[in-house]
XYZ file of N, CA and C in Angstrom:
576
model
N 0.818 -1.173 0.000
C 0.000 0.000 0.000
C 0.873 1.251 0.000
N 1.805 1.297 -0.889
C 2.675 2.458 -0.972
C 1.859 3.702 -1.263
N 2.250 4.789 -0.663
C 1.584 6.045 -0.910
C 0.327 6.260 -0.082
N -0.033 5.306 0.748
C -1.217 5.477 1.585
C -0.941 6.550 2.615
N -1.939 7.394 2.907
C -1.726 8.439 3.900
C -1.432 7.834 5.261
N -0.661 8.539 6.065
C -0.337 8.051 7.396
C -1.376 8.461 8.411
N -1.326 7.848 9.558
C -2.194 8.234 10.651
C -1.577 9.473 11.268
N -2.393 10.439 11.652
C -1.853 11.729 12.054
C -2.350 12.217 13.385
N -2.588 13.520 13.451
C -2.977 14.171 14.694
C -4.163 13.471 15.320
N -4.123 13.324 16.618
C -5.148 12.674 17.426
C -5.282 11.183 17.157
N -4.388 10.624 16.367
C -4.449 9.191 16.092
C -3.789 8.436 17.233
N -4.489 7.461 17.804
C -3.910 6.721 18.922
C -2.639 5.960 18.560
N -2.446 5.639 17.264
C -1.247 4.874 16.920
C -0.049 5.782 16.672
N -0.280 6.993 16.182
C 0.832 7.876 15.837
C 0.921 9.082 16.755
N -0.224 9.740 16.980
C -0.259 10.914 17.824
C 0.555 12.078 17.288
N 1.033 11.956 16.058
C 1.879 13.002 15.485
C 1.084 14.271 15.255
N 1.714 15.383 15.522
C 1.094 16.671 15.234
C 1.279 16.950 13.758
N 0.175 17.133 13.062
C 0.223 17.450 11.640
C -0.840 18.479 11.348
N -0.647 19.214 10.269
C -1.672 20.136 9.818
C -2.752 19.302 9.157
N -3.980 19.481 9.602
C -5.070 18.689 9.078
C -5.692 19.345 7.854
N -5.957 18.552 6.800
C -6.711 19.102 5.691
C -8.144 19.346 6.146
N -8.897 20.115 5.351
C -10.286 20.400 5.720
C -11.048 19.131 6.037
N -10.820 18.105 5.228
C -11.522 16.847 5.393
C -11.233 16.231 6.757
N -10.022 16.447 7.294
C -9.656 15.857 8.566
C -10.113 16.653 9.774
N -10.592 17.868 9.556
C -10.992 18.708 10.677
C -12.126 18.089 11.472
N -13.167 17.592 10.782
C -14.289 16.965 11.476
C -13.811 15.767 12.280
N -12.951 14.963 11.676
C -12.429 13.793 12.386
C -11.699 14.212 13.653
N -10.894 15.259 13.564
C -10.146 15.713 14.734
C -11.079 16.244 15.805
N -12.086 17.023 15.396
C -13.019 17.608 16.360
C -13.809 16.523 17.074
N -14.359 15.591 16.322
C -15.136 14.509 16.928
C -14.215 13.586 17.709
N -13.050 13.301 17.149
C -12.102 12.417 17.822
C -11.653 12.967 19.156
N -11.409 14.257 19.221
C -10.982 14.871 20.474
C -12.071 14.760 21.527
N -13.316 14.886 21.097
C -14.431 14.799 22.037
C -14.668 13.373 22.494
N -14.237 12.407 21.693
C -14.584 11.019 21.978
C -13.403 10.169 22.425
N -12.230 10.773 22.672
C -11.083 9.971 23.065
C -11.384 9.200 24.348
N -11.215 7.901 24.270
C -11.468 7.036 25.408
C -10.398 5.960 25.448
N -10.282 5.325 26.570
C -9.356 4.205 26.700
C -9.916 3.012 25.937
N -9.084 2.005 25.743
C -9.525 0.792 25.064
C -10.693 0.184 25.825
N -11.613 -0.441 25.090
C -12.719 -1.126 25.764
C -12.172 -2.116 26.793
N -12.845 -2.264 27.936
C -12.348 -3.155 28.990
C -12.037 -4.563 28.504
N -12.832 -5.081 27.564
C -12.600 -6.437 27.068
C -11.249 -6.561 26.379
N -10.732 -5.455 25.845
C -9.458 -5.498 25.129
C -8.291 -4.961 25.944
N -8.571 -4.190 26.970
C -7.521 -3.461 27.693
C -6.418 -4.361 28.244
N -6.750 -5.550 28.678
C -5.764 -6.426 29.297
C -5.074 -7.372 28.311
N -5.426 -7.287 27.056
C -4.877 -8.198 26.052
C -3.509 -7.748 25.581
N -2.643 -8.705 25.269
C -1.348 -8.360 24.676
C -1.482 -8.188 23.167
N -2.561 -8.750 22.594
C -2.824 -8.594 21.165
C -4.318 -8.377 20.940
N -4.626 -7.615 19.899
C -6.016 -7.419 19.482
C -6.137 -7.884 18.041
N -7.183 -8.640 17.790
C -7.366 -9.285 16.489
C -8.668 -8.818 15.867
N -8.648 -8.651 14.554
C -9.854 -8.306 13.808
C -9.880 -9.108 12.520
N -11.084 -9.545 12.154
C -11.289 -10.261 10.893
C -12.373 -9.526 10.114
N -12.027 -9.057 8.920
C -12.981 -8.343 8.077
C -12.823 -8.789 6.625
N -13.932 -8.745 5.905
C -13.936 -9.012 4.472
C -14.827 -7.971 3.831
N -14.365 -7.376 2.762
C -15.113 -6.320 2.104
C -16.064 -6.898 1.069
N -17.335 -6.562 1.195
C -18.301 -6.952 0.177
C -17.870 -6.341 -1.152
N -18.174 -6.988 -2.216
C -17.938 -6.557 -3.603
C -16.510 -6.758 -4.072
N -15.513 -6.687 -3.205
C -14.122 -6.831 -3.654
C -13.460 -8.087 -3.099
N -13.985 -8.615 -2.018
C -13.380 -9.723 -1.287
C -12.016 -9.383 -0.699
N -11.633 -8.093 -0.650
C -10.434 -7.707 0.087
C -10.670 -8.100 1.540
N -9.618 -8.505 2.213
C -9.822 -8.937 3.590
C -8.594 -8.654 4.443
N -8.837 -8.708 5.736
C -7.778 -8.638 6.733
C -8.177 -9.581 7.843
N -7.257 -10.394 8.273
C -7.494 -11.286 9.399
C -6.196 -11.388 10.176
N -6.174 -10.752 11.328
C -4.951 -10.832 12.097
C -4.872 -9.813 13.209
N -3.668 -9.676 13.717
C -3.375 -8.791 14.838
C -3.185 -7.376 14.308
N -3.888 -6.414 14.908
C -3.721 -5.011 14.528
C -3.150 -4.182 15.685
N -3.003 -4.803 16.853
C -2.459 -4.137 18.045
C -1.682 -5.166 18.834
N -0.464 -4.836 19.193
C 0.346 -5.748 20.012
C 1.358 -4.951 20.815
N 1.715 -5.518 21.935
C 2.745 -4.915 22.794
C 2.480 -3.445 23.098
N 1.213 -3.126 23.346
C 0.867 -1.779 23.773
C 0.741 -0.746 22.676
N 0.773 -1.172 21.405
C 0.625 -0.182 20.340
C -0.021 -0.783 19.099
N -0.597 0.117 18.308
C -1.202 -0.308 17.054
C -0.107 -0.647 16.050
N -0.323 -1.687 15.283
C 0.600 -2.134 14.249
C 0.342 -1.310 12.987
N 1.285 -0.470 12.609
C 1.082 0.460 11.495
C 0.847 -0.257 10.174
N 1.528 -1.365 9.929
C 1.306 -2.096 8.676
C -0.089 -2.711 8.647
N -0.541 -3.245 9.763
C -1.904 -3.784 9.832
C -2.918 -2.672 9.587
N -2.681 -1.489 10.160
C -3.595 -0.369 9.948
C -3.626 0.047 8.485
N -2.474 0.027 7.823
C -2.456 0.362 6.389
C -3.302 -0.637 5.597
N -3.188 -1.899 5.949
C -3.989 -2.925 5.261
C -5.482 -2.709 5.527
N -5.824 -2.395 6.756
C -7.223 -2.133 7.092
C -7.734 -0.882 6.384
N -6.907 0.155 6.269
C -7.304 1.353 5.527
C -7.701 0.982 4.098
N -6.957 0.070 3.498
C -7.260 -0.371 2.128
C -8.604 -1.106 2.071
N -8.838 -1.994 3.004
C -10.096 -2.749 3.034
C -11.284 -1.810 3.225
N -11.127 -0.784 4.053
C -12.225 0.120 4.404
C -12.332 1.326 3.459
N -11.600 1.345 2.366
C -11.577 2.497 1.454
C -12.938 2.760 0.823
N -13.100 3.958 0.295
C -14.293 4.334 -0.456
C -14.170 3.701 -1.834
N -14.985 2.718 -2.119
C -14.882 1.990 -3.374
C -15.291 2.829 -4.569
N -16.323 3.651 -4.428
C -16.789 4.410 -5.584
C -15.810 5.507 -5.984
N -15.069 6.039 -5.041
C -14.091 7.085 -5.335
C -12.674 6.520 -5.458
N -12.499 5.241 -5.149
C -11.173 4.613 -5.147
C -10.192 5.439 -4.315
N -10.649 5.832 -3.119
C -9.841 6.674 -2.239
C -9.844 6.083 -0.838
N -8.710 6.174 -0.170
C -8.663 5.716 1.213
C -8.202 6.836 2.116
N -8.445 6.631 3.393
C -8.014 7.577 4.412
C -7.550 6.763 5.613
N -6.742 7.331 6.468
C -6.403 6.614 7.698
C -7.665 6.438 8.548
N -8.056 5.220 8.767
C -9.208 4.929 9.616
C -8.791 5.139 11.071
N -9.741 5.523 11.891
C -9.479 5.681 13.317
C -9.369 4.275 13.912
N -8.228 3.907 14.466
C -8.060 2.552 14.980
C -9.011 2.196 16.124
N -9.596 3.204 16.765
C -10.575 2.902 17.817
C -11.808 2.219 17.241
N -12.091 2.461 15.949
C -13.188 1.743 15.297
C -12.908 0.246 15.322
N -11.672 -0.135 15.068
C -11.317 -1.552 15.072
C -11.441 -2.140 16.481
N -11.139 -1.321 17.506
C -11.341 -1.772 18.886
C -12.827 -2.033 19.155
N -13.674 -1.132 18.678
C -15.125 -1.318 18.849
C -15.561 -2.604 18.159
N -15.139 -2.774 16.909
C -15.551 -3.956 16.141
C -15.045 -5.245 16.782
N -13.800 -5.248 17.239
C -13.243 -6.444 17.886
C -13.999 -6.768 19.169
N -14.351 -5.748 19.940
C -15.078 -5.960 21.190
C -16.484 -6.499 20.921
N -17.145 -5.944 19.930
C -18.499 -6.419 19.588
C -18.436 -7.877 19.137
N -17.490 -8.217 18.266
C -17.373 -9.601 17.796
C -17.133 -10.552 18.967
N -16.273 -10.150 19.885
C -16.000 -10.988 21.057
C -17.248 -11.118 21.931
N -17.955 -10.026 22.125
C -19.146 -10.022 22.980
C -20.238 -10.943 22.447
N -20.411 -10.973 21.130
C -21.452 -11.843 20.550
C -20.919 -13.243 20.257
N -19.656 -13.484 20.579
C -19.081 -14.811 20.427
C -18.822 -15.219 18.990
N -18.405 -14.266 18.162
C -18.152 -14.571 16.755
C -16.669 -14.508 16.440
N -16.182 -15.513 15.734
C -14.827 -15.424 15.193
C -14.868 -15.414 13.664
N -16.068 -15.209 13.111
C -16.230 -15.052 11.666
C -15.804 -13.639 11.274
N -15.345 -13.456 10.043
C -15.013 -12.095 9.618
C -16.264 -11.245 9.415
N -16.167 -9.991 9.810
C -17.228 -9.038 9.506
C -17.338 -8.919 7.992
N -18.531 -8.758 7.483
C -18.741 -8.349 6.098
C -18.884 -6.832 6.130
N -17.926 -6.127 5.559
C -17.936 -4.664 5.567
C -18.645 -4.168 4.310
N -19.725 -3.453 4.511
C -20.508 -2.902 3.413
C -19.995 -1.520 3.053
N -19.703 -0.724 4.075
C -19.225 0.639 3.862
C -18.276 1.008 4.985
N -17.168 1.612 4.629
C -16.221 2.127 5.615
C -16.069 3.619 5.394
N -14.886 4.006 4.940
C -14.642 5.420 4.646
C -15.508 5.856 3.462
N -16.010 7.097 3.546
C -16.706 7.727 2.425
C -16.125 9.120 2.215
N -15.806 9.438 0.982
C -15.408 10.814 0.690
C -16.631 11.695 0.906
N -16.427 12.981 1.127
C -17.585 13.880 1.254
C -18.493 13.820 0.027
N -17.899 13.659 -1.141
C -18.701 13.582 -2.363
C -19.572 12.328 -2.378
N -18.992 11.193 -2.021
C -19.772 9.951 -1.956
C -20.862 10.072 -0.915
N -20.523 10.620 0.247
C -21.523 10.754 1.300
C -22.657 11.679 0.870
N -22.326 12.769 0.219
C -23.354 13.705 -0.248
C -24.279 13.030 -1.262
N -23.700 12.274 -2.170
C -24.506 11.541 -3.152
C -25.444 10.548 -2.449
N -24.920 9.830 -1.463
C -25.746 8.877 -0.710
C -26.841 9.593 0.081
N -26.515 10.757 0.643
C -27.498 11.517 1.425
C -28.628 12.032 0.535
N -28.322 12.343 -0.721
C -29.380 12.779 -1.646
C -30.337 11.629 -1.967
N -29.820 10.400 -1.948
C -30.640 9.224 -2.265
C -31.450 8.722 -1.075
N -30.976 8.967 0.130
C -31.636 8.410 1.310
C -31.579 9.380 2.480
N -32.713 9.575 3.136
C -32.756 10.403 4.348
C -31.986 9.762 5.489
N -31.735 8.468 5.399
C -31.054 7.761 6.487
C -29.548 8.007 6.514
N -29.005 8.701 5.509
C -27.576 8.991 5.465
C -27.340 10.403 6.003
N -26.538 10.496 7.047
C -26.242 11.792 7.668
C -25.310 12.605 6.780
N -25.583 13.892 6.705
C -24.709 14.774 5.932
C -23.389 15.044 6.647
N -23.316 14.743 7.936
C -22.072 14.886 8.700
C -21.639 13.521 9.244
N -21.726 12.538 8.411
C -21.450 11.156 8.791
C -20.010 10.954 9.262
N -19.856 10.123 10.277
C -18.519 9.757 10.746
C -17.785 8.870 9.745
N -18.495 8.352 8.752
C -17.821 7.613 7.673
C -16.796 8.517 6.985
N -17.103 9.804 6.867
C -16.192 10.745 6.193
C -14.919 10.983 6.999
N -14.941 10.625 8.255
C -13.784 10.816 9.131
C -13.053 9.510 9.407
N -13.446 8.439 8.739
C -12.797 7.151 8.979
C -13.099 6.585 10.352
N -14.257 6.940 10.902
C -14.608 6.518 12.257
C -15.810 5.584 12.304
N -16.293 5.117 11.133
C -17.523 4.326 11.123
C -17.467 3.231 10.071
N -18.254 2.189 10.318
C -18.404 1.098 9.352
C -19.835 0.589 9.404
N -20.358 0.255 8.241
C -21.612 -0.478 8.138
C -21.206 -1.917 7.851
N -21.706 -2.848 8.673
C -21.205 -4.214 8.589
C -22.221 -5.210 9.130
N -21.920 -6.476 8.920
C -22.724 -7.555 9.506
C -21.783 -8.681 9.908
N -22.227 -9.475 10.862
C -21.495 -10.665 11.284
C -22.277 -11.889 10.810
N -21.718 -12.671 9.891
C -22.422 -13.860 9.401
C -22.805 -14.783 10.554
N -23.989 -15.337 10.443
C -24.447 -16.272 11.467
C -24.982 -15.615 12.725
N -25.015 -14.298 12.748
C -25.533 -13.580 13.917
C -26.724 -12.739 13.493
N -27.744 -12.690 14.347
C -28.926 -11.878 14.087
C -28.533 -10.411 14.242
N -28.800 -9.640 13.209
C -28.380 -8.238 13.181
C -28.926 -7.456 14.365
N -30.179 -7.689 14.721
C -30.769 -6.968 15.853
C -30.022 -7.289 17.151
N -29.636 -8.528 17.335
C -28.913 -8.910 18.552
C -27.511 -8.281 18.575
N -26.849 -8.232 17.421
C -25.537 -7.577 17.344
C -25.683 -6.108 17.726
N -26.687 -5.440 17.162
C -26.911 -4.023 17.472
C -27.226 -3.834 18.952
N -28.055 -4.688 19.510
C -28.431 -4.565 20.929
C -27.202 -4.717 21.825
N -26.411 -5.748 21.570
C -25.232 -5.964 22.416
C -24.195 -4.858 22.217
N -24.040 -4.382 20.979
C -23.105 -3.285 20.727
C -23.552 -2.033 21.472
N -24.846 -1.736 21.439
C -25.367 -0.557 22.146
C -25.160 -0.690 23.651
N -25.354 -1.899 24.192
C -25.148 -2.112 25.626
C -23.701 -1.838 26.053
N -22.748 -2.050 25.146
C -21.338 -1.807 25.459
C -21.027 -0.317 25.620
N -21.818 0.532 24.989
C -21.651 1.990 25.051
C -20.241 2.441 24.680
N -19.769 1.942 23.528
C -18.433 2.306 23.054
C -18.459 3.341 21.945
N -19.648 3.650 21.435
C -19.788 4.596 20.330
C -21.191 4.520 19.784
N -21.361 5.006 18.562
C -22.673 4.991 17.931
C -23.014 3.630 17.353
N -24.300 3.272 17.468
C -24.798 2.004 16.924
C -26.112 2.278 16.222
N -26.173 1.908 14.958
C -27.405 2.040 14.198
C -27.823 0.689 13.659
N -29.103 0.399 13.755
C -29.644 -0.853 13.227
C -30.370 -0.552 11.922
N -29.946 -1.187 10.864
C -30.589 -1.072 9.553
C -31.168 -2.444 9.236
N -32.266 -2.730 9.906
C -32.877 -4.049 9.861
C -33.260 -4.452 8.441
N -33.886 -3.539 7.709
C -34.333 -3.856 6.348
C -33.153 -4.220 5.447
N -32.016 -3.550 5.650
C -30.830 -3.799 4.827
C -29.925 -4.877 5.409
N -30.200 -5.300 6.636
C -29.463 -6.406 7.243
C -28.060 -6.078 7.704
N -27.839 -4.849 8.193
C -26.517 -4.521 8.718
C -26.635 -3.578 9.900
N -25.505 -3.419 10.605
C -25.417 -2.457 11.691
C -24.349 -1.429 11.352
N -24.549 -0.234 11.863
C -23.551 0.826 11.786
C -22.842 0.833 13.135
N -21.527 0.769 13.114
C -20.714 0.889 14.328
C -19.752 2.048 14.140
N -19.589 2.860 15.173
C -18.591 3.914 15.091
C -17.944 4.137 16.444
N -16.852 4.905 16.427
C -16.113 5.196 17.661
C -16.319 6.646 18.078
N -17.450 7.216 17.685
C -17.811 8.573 18.084
C -18.581 8.556 19.397
N -19.333 9.618 19.651
C -20.123 9.693 20.881
C -21.123 8.537 20.979
N -21.428 8.128 22.197
C -22.386 7.045 22.429
C -23.790 7.528 22.071
N -24.430 6.803 21.159
C -25.802 7.068 20.764
C -26.300 5.855 20.007
N -27.599 5.802 19.793
C -28.165 4.665 19.047
C -29.374 5.108 18.262
N -29.619 4.403 17.175
C -30.794 4.663 16.349
C -31.199 3.393 15.644
């Protein structure tokens, strides 16, 4: 993944001070408000594992993304690729706390199957186009900040995944029952 953008300001893996582009401003603002420690289920682990597969492309990641007290930068680059905006063929550094949320939810519901990722990062243009098509798409979506994913866990009832994720209170949880997926994010705790 040569040329992929690095993780920058407010990123738990890098923490580097960088000038944020306009697109990154929302991520920084929301990220600063939502900075939290690792979920309790993961806090004591020496390694954190995530399994994801992207719908439509079959790109996947299955492995350790955090070890020895820090995020693995190469694993994060691979995850950034899996979670990229497919329609714009663009990627952004995903907020690694999203992966902590997803790993905790998978563990809580007892799944070791890979998540099916429907949507990860969205460029503002993609998000705007989606918002014009559906009232259910927020014009200030955390997808644009690399902080959200729409996904499902095979073999698990979507409503139960959403319920257990909401009970964890690690971020936003949306149930899209008709479409058969849940929205998970590492922003403020809320549900819909």
